[in-house]
């Protein structure tokens, strides 16, 4: 079993993620590969025991999360490959429960629910499907199927599906793209319980690059996966996200309003278009909106 944790330099959070993986009740061998992206390594994190090992390497591929994850995948050796973000932590039986489910269903991969911690509150999100197939993952982004819960068989991931796409602008949505591709090629089981503690940071990123990344990433995914806009409901949701991101950029507010109108025409009940219009008009602050959504365990 291999775990890949991509990081820059959040030592306290990273150590928490490592310890949670190290203390899994999974009895098999677990190889934990820490991949430093655009930051000097901390070799002192390396350690080993009878069936646990922590290795520290640098990202040797394109800078960013996608390249770092691929560096870790290619440098590891387990027959199963898992991901965890450096600010998340696995619950003690996460691996055991997922491996058991994959074996019982002869699945090529597995995701689970999550428990989100934000502003002193905890919220559980569990995908409302038994398996992640093309229809479910393109109809609903399945945010409960967080990348820190991803577990795949290595031959399926590296051969059939292919590595994480390093060509996505800013790496935005690389996890969603990977899940779409995986669902197309094999059975992805859903463990219907929160197996990962996910930490959301209050305030988040306030830099314009965040909104540029969201708009560019969503536009790329829509082009790469035309099936995402096959239904009016999903198309409205995605264009609503794009509109919100554009509206949050001062020099692109007019474009944001235009895309918001497109989202509303596709589905008048989709709230993102209206939120984008309010942001474009200067009525709402985009970060305030995101913070309020995060308090409910949701994102824009």
mmCIF file of C-alpha atoms in Angstrom:
data_model
loop_
_atom_site.group_PDB
_atom_site.id
_atom_site.type_symbol
_atom_site.label_atom_id
_atom_site.label_comp_id
_atom_site.label_asym_id
_atom_site.label_seq_id
_atom_site.Cartn_x
_atom_site.Cartn_y
_atom_site.Cartn_z
ATOM 1 C CA UNK A 1 0.000 0.000 0.000
ATOM 2 C CA UNK A 2 1.327 3.442 -0.950
ATOM 3 C CA UNK A 3 0.178 6.844 0.265
ATOM 4 C CA UNK A 4 1.194 10.059 -1.485
ATOM 5 C CA UNK A 5 1.082 13.344 0.450
ATOM 6 C CA UNK A 6 2.028 16.432 -1.576
ATOM 7 C CA UNK A 7 3.120 19.420 0.507
ATOM 8 C CA UNK A 8 5.025 22.673 0.591
ATOM 9 C CA UNK A 9 5.781 23.661 4.157
ATOM 10 C CA UNK A 10 2.941 23.232 6.652
ATOM 11 C CA UNK A 11 4.860 21.145 9.126
ATOM 12 C CA UNK A 12 2.337 20.933 11.967
ATOM 13 C CA UNK A 13 -0.535 19.980 9.687
ATOM 14 C CA UNK A 14 1.656 17.607 7.694
ATOM 15 C CA UNK A 15 2.789 15.813 10.831
ATOM 16 C CA UNK A 16 -0.844 15.297 11.785
ATOM 17 C CA UNK A 17 -1.566 13.739 8.388
ATOM 18 C CA UNK A 18 1.487 11.470 8.671
ATOM 19 C CA UNK A 19 0.617 10.323 12.190
ATOM 20 C CA UNK A 20 -2.981 9.526 11.209
ATOM 21 C CA UNK A 21 -1.725 7.348 8.348
ATOM 22 C CA UNK A 22 1.000 5.728 10.439
ATOM 23 C CA UNK A 23 -1.537 4.751 13.139
ATOM 24 C CA UNK A 24 -4.052 3.134 10.804
ATOM 25 C CA UNK A 25 -5.407 -0.202 12.037
ATOM 26 C CA UNK A 26 -4.694 -1.587 8.553
ATOM 27 C CA UNK A 27 -2.357 -4.556 9.236
ATOM 28 C CA UNK A 28 -0.518 -4.508 5.923
ATOM 29 C CA UNK A 29 2.552 -2.564 4.890
ATOM 30 C CA UNK A 30 2.049 1.147 4.303
ATOM 31 C CA UNK A 31 4.596 3.245 2.423
ATOM 32 C CA UNK A 32 4.046 6.977 3.010
ATOM 33 C CA UNK A 33 5.726 9.206 0.408
ATOM 34 C CA UNK A 34 5.945 12.895 1.271
ATOM 35 C CA UNK A 35 6.495 14.976 -1.865
ATOM 36 C CA UNK A 36 7.805 18.507 -1.393
ATOM 37 C CA UNK A 37 6.669 20.846 -4.147
ATOM 38 C CA UNK A 38 8.700 24.015 -4.719
ATOM 39 C CA UNK A 39 10.138 23.870 -1.218
ATOM 40 C CA UNK A 40 13.212 22.265 0.390
ATOM 41 C CA UNK A 41 12.663 18.769 1.759
ATOM 42 C CA UNK A 42 12.552 17.938 5.455
ATOM 43 C CA UNK A 43 14.446 14.610 5.484
ATOM 44 C CA UNK A 44 14.067 14.361 9.259
ATOM 45 C CA UNK A 45 10.469 13.245 8.690
ATOM 46 C CA UNK A 46 11.662 9.903 7.301
ATOM 47 C CA UNK A 47 11.210 6.909 9.593
ATOM 48 C CA UNK A 48 10.379 3.234 9.377
ATOM 49 C CA UNK A 49 9.127 0.271 11.365
ATOM 50 C CA UNK A 50 8.155 -3.294 10.585
ATOM 51 C CA UNK A 51 5.229 -2.423 8.320
ATOM 52 C CA UNK A 52 5.352 1.357 8.089
ATOM 53 C CA UNK A 53 7.739 3.667 6.237
ATOM 54 C CA UNK A 54 7.856 7.414 5.655
ATOM 55 C CA UNK A 55 9.931 8.542 2.679
ATOM 56 C CA UNK A 56 10.660 12.159 1.693
ATOM 57 C CA UNK A 57 11.244 13.237 -1.911
ATOM 58 C CA UNK A 58 10.977 16.349 -4.084
ATOM 59 C CA UNK A 59 8.610 16.933 -6.973
ATOM 60 C CA UNK A 60 10.585 16.131 -10.121
ATOM 61 C CA UNK A 61 7.770 16.862 -12.555
ATOM 62 C CA UNK A 62 5.821 20.045 -13.327
ATOM 63 C CA UNK A 63 5.400 22.384 -10.335
ATOM 64 C CA UNK A 64 2.085 22.092 -8.552
ATOM 65 C CA UNK A 65 -0.158 19.524 -6.936
ATOM 66 C CA UNK A 66 -0.635 17.367 -10.042
ATOM 67 C CA UNK A 67 3.096 17.024 -10.698
ATOM 68 C CA UNK A 68 3.801 16.383 -7.022
ATOM 69 C CA UNK A 69 1.205 13.633 -6.844
ATOM 70 C CA UNK A 70 2.581 12.029 -9.999
ATOM 71 C CA UNK A 71 6.119 12.187 -8.595
ATOM 72 C CA UNK A 72 4.884 10.335 -5.522
ATOM 73 C CA UNK A 73 2.953 7.754 -7.514
ATOM 74 C CA UNK A 74 5.951 6.946 -9.701
ATOM 75 C CA UNK A 75 8.357 6.811 -6.749
ATOM 76 C CA UNK A 76 6.175 4.436 -4.724
ATOM 77 C CA UNK A 77 5.699 0.701 -5.093
ATOM 78 C CA UNK A 78 2.483 -0.456 -3.400
ATOM 79 C CA UNK A 79 -0.191 -2.345 -5.315
ATOM 80 C CA UNK A 80 -2.733 0.143 -3.978
ATOM 81 C CA UNK A 81 -2.219 3.923 -4.183
ATOM 82 C CA UNK A 82 -3.909 6.482 -1.940
ATOM 83 C CA UNK A 83 -3.823 10.275 -1.646
ATOM 84 C CA UNK A 84 -4.098 12.565 1.339
ATOM 85 C CA UNK A 85 -3.815 16.351 1.440
ATOM 86 C CA UNK A 86 -1.296 17.672 3.932
ATOM 87 C CA UNK A 87 -3.988 19.395 6.003
ATOM 88 C CA UNK A 88 -6.299 16.380 6.270
ATOM 89 C CA UNK A 89 -6.183 13.290 8.485
ATOM 90 C CA UNK A 90 -7.466 9.751 7.987
ATOM 91 C CA UNK A 91 -9.714 8.195 10.592
ATOM 92 C CA UNK A 92 -8.121 5.065 12.168
ATOM 93 C CA UNK A 93 -9.986 2.421 10.134
ATOM 94 C CA UNK A 94 -10.031 4.255 6.803
ATOM 95 C CA UNK A 95 -7.739 1.927 4.891
ATOM 96 C CA UNK A 96 -9.076 -1.273 6.425
ATOM 97 C CA UNK A 97 -12.675 -0.401 5.583
ATOM 98 C CA UNK A 98 -11.867 0.674 2.029
ATOM 99 C CA UNK A 99 -9.724 -2.349 1.238
ATOM 100 C CA UNK A 100 -12.443 -4.677 2.539
ATOM 101 C CA UNK A 101 -15.047 -2.943 0.367
ATOM 102 C CA UNK A 102 -12.878 -3.022 -2.743
ATOM 103 C CA UNK A 103 -12.262 -6.739 -2.298
ATOM 104 C CA UNK A 104 -15.932 -7.542 -1.705
ATOM 105 C CA UNK A 105 -17.017 -5.596 -4.801
ATOM 106 C CA UNK A 106 -13.997 -6.403 -6.980
ATOM 107 C CA UNK A 107 -13.561 -2.660 -7.461
ATOM 108 C CA UNK A 108 -10.675 -0.798 -9.061
ATOM 109 C CA UNK A 109 -10.952 2.123 -6.702
ATOM 110 C CA UNK A 110 -12.749 3.484 -3.672
ATOM 111 C CA UNK A 111 -13.741 6.834 -2.196
ATOM 112 C CA UNK A 112 -15.416 7.621 1.113
ATOM 113 C CA UNK A 113 -17.327 10.318 2.908
ATOM 114 C CA UNK A 114 -15.616 13.056 4.894
ATOM 115 C CA UNK A 115 -16.063 15.028 8.106
ATOM 116 C CA UNK A 116 -15.370 18.723 7.544
ATOM 117 C CA UNK A 117 -14.070 20.929 10.339
ATOM 118 C CA UNK A 118 -14.583 24.656 9.882
ATOM 119 C CA UNK A 119 -14.891 27.492 12.380
ATOM 120 C CA UNK A 120 -15.408 25.167 15.330
ATOM 121 C CA UNK A 121 -18.136 23.185 13.555
ATOM 122 C CA UNK A 122 -18.109 19.658 12.138
ATOM 123 C CA UNK A 123 -20.166 18.580 9.128
ATOM 124 C CA UNK A 124 -20.388 15.154 7.504
ATOM 125 C CA UNK A 125 -20.566 14.815 3.722
ATOM 126 C CA UNK A 126 -21.152 11.391 2.168
ATOM 127 C CA UNK A 127 -21.709 10.757 -1.566
ATOM 128 C CA UNK A 128 -25.298 9.628 -2.100
ATOM 129 C CA UNK A 129 -24.380 6.830 -4.488
ATOM 130 C CA UNK A 130 -23.125 3.260 -4.054
ATOM 131 C CA UNK A 131 -20.569 3.552 -6.835
ATOM 132 C CA UNK A 132 -19.037 6.470 -8.711
ATOM 133 C CA UNK A 133 -19.994 6.037 -12.355
ATOM 134 C CA UNK A 134 -19.881 8.431 -15.291
ATOM 135 C CA UNK A 135 -23.482 9.545 -14.812
ATOM 136 C CA UNK A 136 -23.148 10.312 -11.117
ATOM 137 C CA UNK A 137 -19.788 12.081 -11.274
ATOM 138 C CA UNK A 138 -20.786 14.324 -14.194
ATOM 139 C CA UNK A 139 -24.250 15.053 -12.792
ATOM 140 C CA UNK A 140 -22.960 15.984 -9.344
ATOM 141 C CA UNK A 141 -19.407 16.932 -8.475
ATOM 142 C CA UNK A 142 -19.658 14.566 -5.467
ATOM 143 C CA UNK A 143 -17.727 16.899 -3.178
ATOM 144 C CA UNK A 144 -18.093 14.317 -0.418
ATOM 145 C CA UNK A 145 -15.757 12.114 -2.488
ATOM 146 C CA UNK A 146 -12.732 14.140 -1.420
ATOM 147 C CA UNK A 147 -9.301 13.340 -2.968
ATOM 148 C CA UNK A 148 -7.951 12.534 0.521
ATOM 149 C CA UNK A 149 -10.236 9.501 0.377
ATOM 150 C CA UNK A 150 -9.064 8.275 -3.060
ATOM 151 C CA UNK A 151 -7.707 4.725 -3.212
ATOM 152 C CA UNK A 152 -6.869 2.981 -6.500
ATOM 153 C CA UNK A 153 -5.254 -0.219 -7.698
ATOM 154 C CA UNK A 154 -1.879 0.784 -9.150
ATOM 155 C CA UNK A 155 -2.210 -0.902 -12.592
ATOM 156 C CA UNK A 156 -5.631 0.706 -13.006
ATOM 157 C CA UNK A 157 -4.371 4.149 -12.021
ATOM 158 C CA UNK A 158 -1.061 4.238 -13.873
ATOM 159 C CA UNK A 159 -2.132 2.195 -16.885
ATOM 160 C CA UNK A 160 -5.860 2.244 -17.623
ATOM 161 C CA UNK A 161 -6.726 5.686 -16.260
ATOM 162 C CA UNK A 162 -3.396 7.468 -16.534
ATOM 163 C CA UNK A 163 -1.621 9.819 -14.167
ATOM 164 C CA UNK A 164 -2.972 13.065 -12.780
ATOM 165 C CA UNK A 165 -3.354 15.585 -15.619
ATOM 166 C CA UNK A 166 -0.555 18.144 -15.249
ATOM 167 C CA UNK A 167 -1.932 20.243 -18.095
ATOM 168 C CA UNK A 168 -4.959 21.592 -16.201
ATOM 169 C CA UNK A 169 -4.501 25.356 -15.645
ATOM 170 C CA UNK A 170 -3.310 26.037 -12.095
ATOM 171 C CA UNK A 171 -4.069 22.377 -11.329
ATOM 172 C CA UNK A 172 -7.653 23.408 -10.501
ATOM 173 C CA UNK A 173 -9.995 20.411 -10.453
ATOM 174 C CA UNK A 174 -7.253 17.846 -11.148
ATOM 175 C CA UNK A 175 -8.858 15.515 -8.597
ATOM 176 C CA UNK A 176 -12.282 15.818 -10.230
ATOM 177 C CA UNK A 177 -10.788 15.137 -13.649
ATOM 178 C CA UNK A 178 -9.076 12.025 -12.303
ATOM 179 C CA UNK A 179 -12.312 10.748 -10.766
ATOM 180 C CA UNK A 180 -14.230 11.308 -14.011
ATOM 181 C CA UNK A 181 -11.640 9.310 -15.940
ATOM 182 C CA UNK A 182 -11.532 6.557 -13.322
ATOM 183 C CA UNK A 183 -15.328 6.225 -13.300
ATOM 184 C CA UNK A 184 -15.267 5.783 -17.065
ATOM 185 C CA UNK A 185 -12.909 2.807 -16.908
ATOM 186 C CA UNK A 186 -13.786 0.766 -13.825
ATOM 187 C CA UNK A 187 -15.848 0.253 -10.711
ATOM 188 C CA UNK A 188 -15.220 2.888 -8.033
ATOM 189 C CA UNK A 189 -16.873 1.879 -4.771
ATOM 190 C CA UNK A 190 -18.186 4.351 -2.203
ATOM 191 C CA UNK A 191 -17.622 3.719 1.500
ATOM 192 C CA UNK A 192 -20.763 5.339 2.973
ATOM 193 C CA UNK A 193 -19.148 6.773 6.070
ATOM 194 C CA UNK A 194 -16.802 9.658 6.912
ATOM 195 C CA UNK A 195 -13.321 8.137 6.801
ATOM 196 C CA UNK A 196 -11.330 11.382 6.508
ATOM 197 C CA UNK A 197 -11.158 14.512 8.663
ATOM 198 C CA UNK A 198 -10.960 17.504 6.312
ATOM 199 C CA UNK A 199 -9.818 20.869 7.631
ATOM 200 C CA UNK A 200 -11.162 23.945 5.894
ATOM 201 C CA UNK A 201 -9.311 27.151 6.700
ATOM 202 C CA UNK A 202 -11.357 30.198 7.633
ATOM 203 C CA UNK A 203 -10.852 33.046 5.208
ATOM 204 C CA UNK A 204 -9.101 30.877 2.628
ATOM 205 C CA UNK A 205 -7.025 32.461 -0.097
ATOM 206 C CA UNK A 206 -7.824 36.117 -0.742
ATOM 207 C CA UNK A 207 -5.602 36.471 -3.794
ATOM 208 C CA UNK A 208 -7.019 37.039 -7.294
ATOM 209 C CA UNK A 209 -5.080 34.037 -8.574
ATOM 210 C CA UNK A 210 -7.561 31.823 -6.757
ATOM 211 C CA UNK A 211 -10.422 33.127 -8.916
ATOM 212 C CA UNK A 212 -8.330 33.000 -12.073
ATOM 213 C CA UNK A 213 -7.546 29.363 -11.307
ATOM 214 C CA UNK A 214 -11.207 28.490 -10.750
ATOM 215 C CA UNK A 215 -12.369 30.061 -14.007
ATOM 216 C CA UNK A 216 -9.506 28.660 -16.101
ATOM 217 C CA UNK A 217 -9.759 25.208 -14.548
ATOM 218 C CA UNK A 218 -13.522 24.888 -15.025
ATOM 219 C CA UNK A 219 -13.305 26.122 -18.612
ATOM 220 C CA UNK A 220 -10.594 23.524 -19.301
ATOM 221 C CA UNK A 221 -12.658 20.704 -17.756
ATOM 222 C CA UNK A 222 -15.757 21.647 -19.749
ATOM 223 C CA UNK A 223 -13.725 21.439 -22.949
ATOM 224 C CA UNK A 224 -12.010 18.188 -21.954
ATOM 225 C CA UNK A 225 -15.223 16.518 -20.761
ATOM 226 C CA UNK A 226 -18.141 17.740 -22.926
ATOM 227 C CA UNK A 227 -20.425 15.366 -21.038
ATOM 228 C CA UNK A 228 -20.254 17.779 -18.088
ATOM 229 C CA UNK A 229 -22.561 20.176 -19.892
ATOM 230 C CA UNK A 230 -24.874 17.541 -21.386
ATOM 231 C CA UNK A 231 -27.558 18.363 -18.811
ATOM 232 C CA UNK A 232 -28.851 21.877 -18.240
ATOM 233 C CA UNK A 233 -28.625 21.394 -14.479
ATOM 234 C CA UNK A 234 -24.906 20.551 -14.463
ATOM 235 C CA UNK A 235 -24.083 23.132 -17.114
ATOM 236 C CA UNK A 236 -25.827 25.798 -15.019
ATOM 237 C CA UNK A 237 -23.861 24.806 -11.924
ATOM 238 C CA UNK A 238 -20.498 24.907 -13.719
ATOM 239 C CA UNK A 239 -21.193 28.192 -15.490
ATOM 240 C CA UNK A 240 -22.396 29.576 -12.163
ATOM 241 C CA UNK A 241 -19.022 28.720 -10.656
ATOM 242 C CA UNK A 242 -17.251 30.337 -13.599
ATOM 243 C CA UNK A 243 -19.437 33.410 -13.287
ATOM 244 C CA UNK A 244 -18.682 33.770 -9.582
ATOM 245 C CA UNK A 245 -14.948 33.502 -10.215
ATOM 246 C CA UNK A 246 -15.074 36.065 -13.030
ATOM 247 C CA UNK A 247 -17.220 38.430 -10.977
ATOM 248 C CA UNK A 248 -14.663 38.228 -8.166
ATOM 249 C CA UNK A 249 -12.016 39.660 -10.505
ATOM 250 C CA UNK A 250 -12.431 43.429 -10.741
ATOM 251 C CA UNK A 251 -11.412 43.645 -14.376
ATOM 252 C CA UNK A 252 -13.720 40.809 -15.482
ATOM 253 C CA UNK A 253 -16.961 41.636 -13.665
ATOM 254 C CA UNK A 254 -18.855 42.412 -16.880
ATOM 255 C CA UNK A 255 -17.894 39.008 -18.280
ATOM 256 C CA UNK A 256 -18.934 37.442 -14.977
ATOM 257 C CA UNK A 257 -22.389 39.008 -15.245
ATOM 258 C CA UNK A 258 -22.773 37.659 -18.779
ATOM 259 C CA UNK A 259 -21.837 34.111 -17.736
ATOM 260 C CA UNK A 260 -24.132 34.424 -14.697
ATOM 261 C CA UNK A 261 -27.040 35.206 -17.017
ATOM 262 C CA UNK A 262 -26.177 32.102 -19.022
ATOM 263 C CA UNK A 263 -26.225 30.012 -15.819
ATOM 264 C CA UNK A 264 -29.615 31.410 -14.804
ATOM 265 C CA UNK A 265 -31.114 30.784 -18.254
ATOM 266 C CA UNK A 266 -30.039 27.153 -18.075
ATOM 267 C CA UNK A 267 -31.504 26.650 -14.593
ATOM 268 C CA UNK A 268 -33.285 29.522 -12.802
ATOM 269 C CA UNK A 269 -33.069 27.569 -9.526
ATOM 270 C CA UNK A 270 -29.245 27.453 -9.549
ATOM 271 C CA UNK A 271 -28.141 30.020 -6.916
ATOM 272 C CA UNK A 272 -24.562 30.520 -8.111
ATOM 273 C CA UNK A 273 -25.610 32.704 -11.011
ATOM 274 C CA UNK A 274 -27.483 35.074 -8.710
ATOM 275 C CA UNK A 275 -24.579 35.178 -6.259
ATOM 276 C CA UNK A 276 -22.258 36.015 -9.144
ATOM 277 C CA UNK A 277 -24.517 38.879 -10.218
ATOM 278 C CA UNK A 278 -24.497 40.264 -6.679
ATOM 279 C CA UNK A 279 -20.692 40.057 -6.554
ATOM 280 C CA UNK A 280 -20.354 41.661 -10.005
ATOM 281 C CA UNK A 281 -22.584 44.528 -8.849
ATOM 282 C CA UNK A 282 -20.475 45.026 -5.734
ATOM 283 C CA UNK A 283 -23.368 44.101 -3.431
ATOM 284 C CA UNK A 284 -21.622 41.057 -1.949
ATOM 285 C CA UNK A 285 -17.982 40.399 -1.110
ATOM 286 C CA UNK A 286 -16.905 37.092 -2.687
ATOM 287 C CA UNK A 287 -14.888 35.970 0.336
ATOM 288 C CA UNK A 288 -17.863 36.656 2.623
ATOM 289 C CA UNK A 289 -20.025 34.433 0.409
ATOM 290 C CA UNK A 290 -17.447 31.623 0.453
ATOM 291 C CA UNK A 291 -17.099 31.848 4.239
ATOM 292 C CA UNK A 292 -20.879 31.588 4.702
ATOM 293 C CA UNK A 293 -21.041 28.557 2.404
ATOM 294 C CA UNK A 294 -18.101 26.928 4.175
ATOM 295 C CA UNK A 295 -19.959 27.283 7.466
ATOM 296 C CA UNK A 296 -22.580 24.958 5.969
ATOM 297 C CA UNK A 297 -19.943 22.517 4.730
ATOM 298 C CA UNK A 298 -20.255 23.691 1.145
ATOM 299 C CA UNK A 299 -18.183 25.587 -1.372
ATOM 300 C CA UNK A 300 -19.008 27.837 -4.287
#
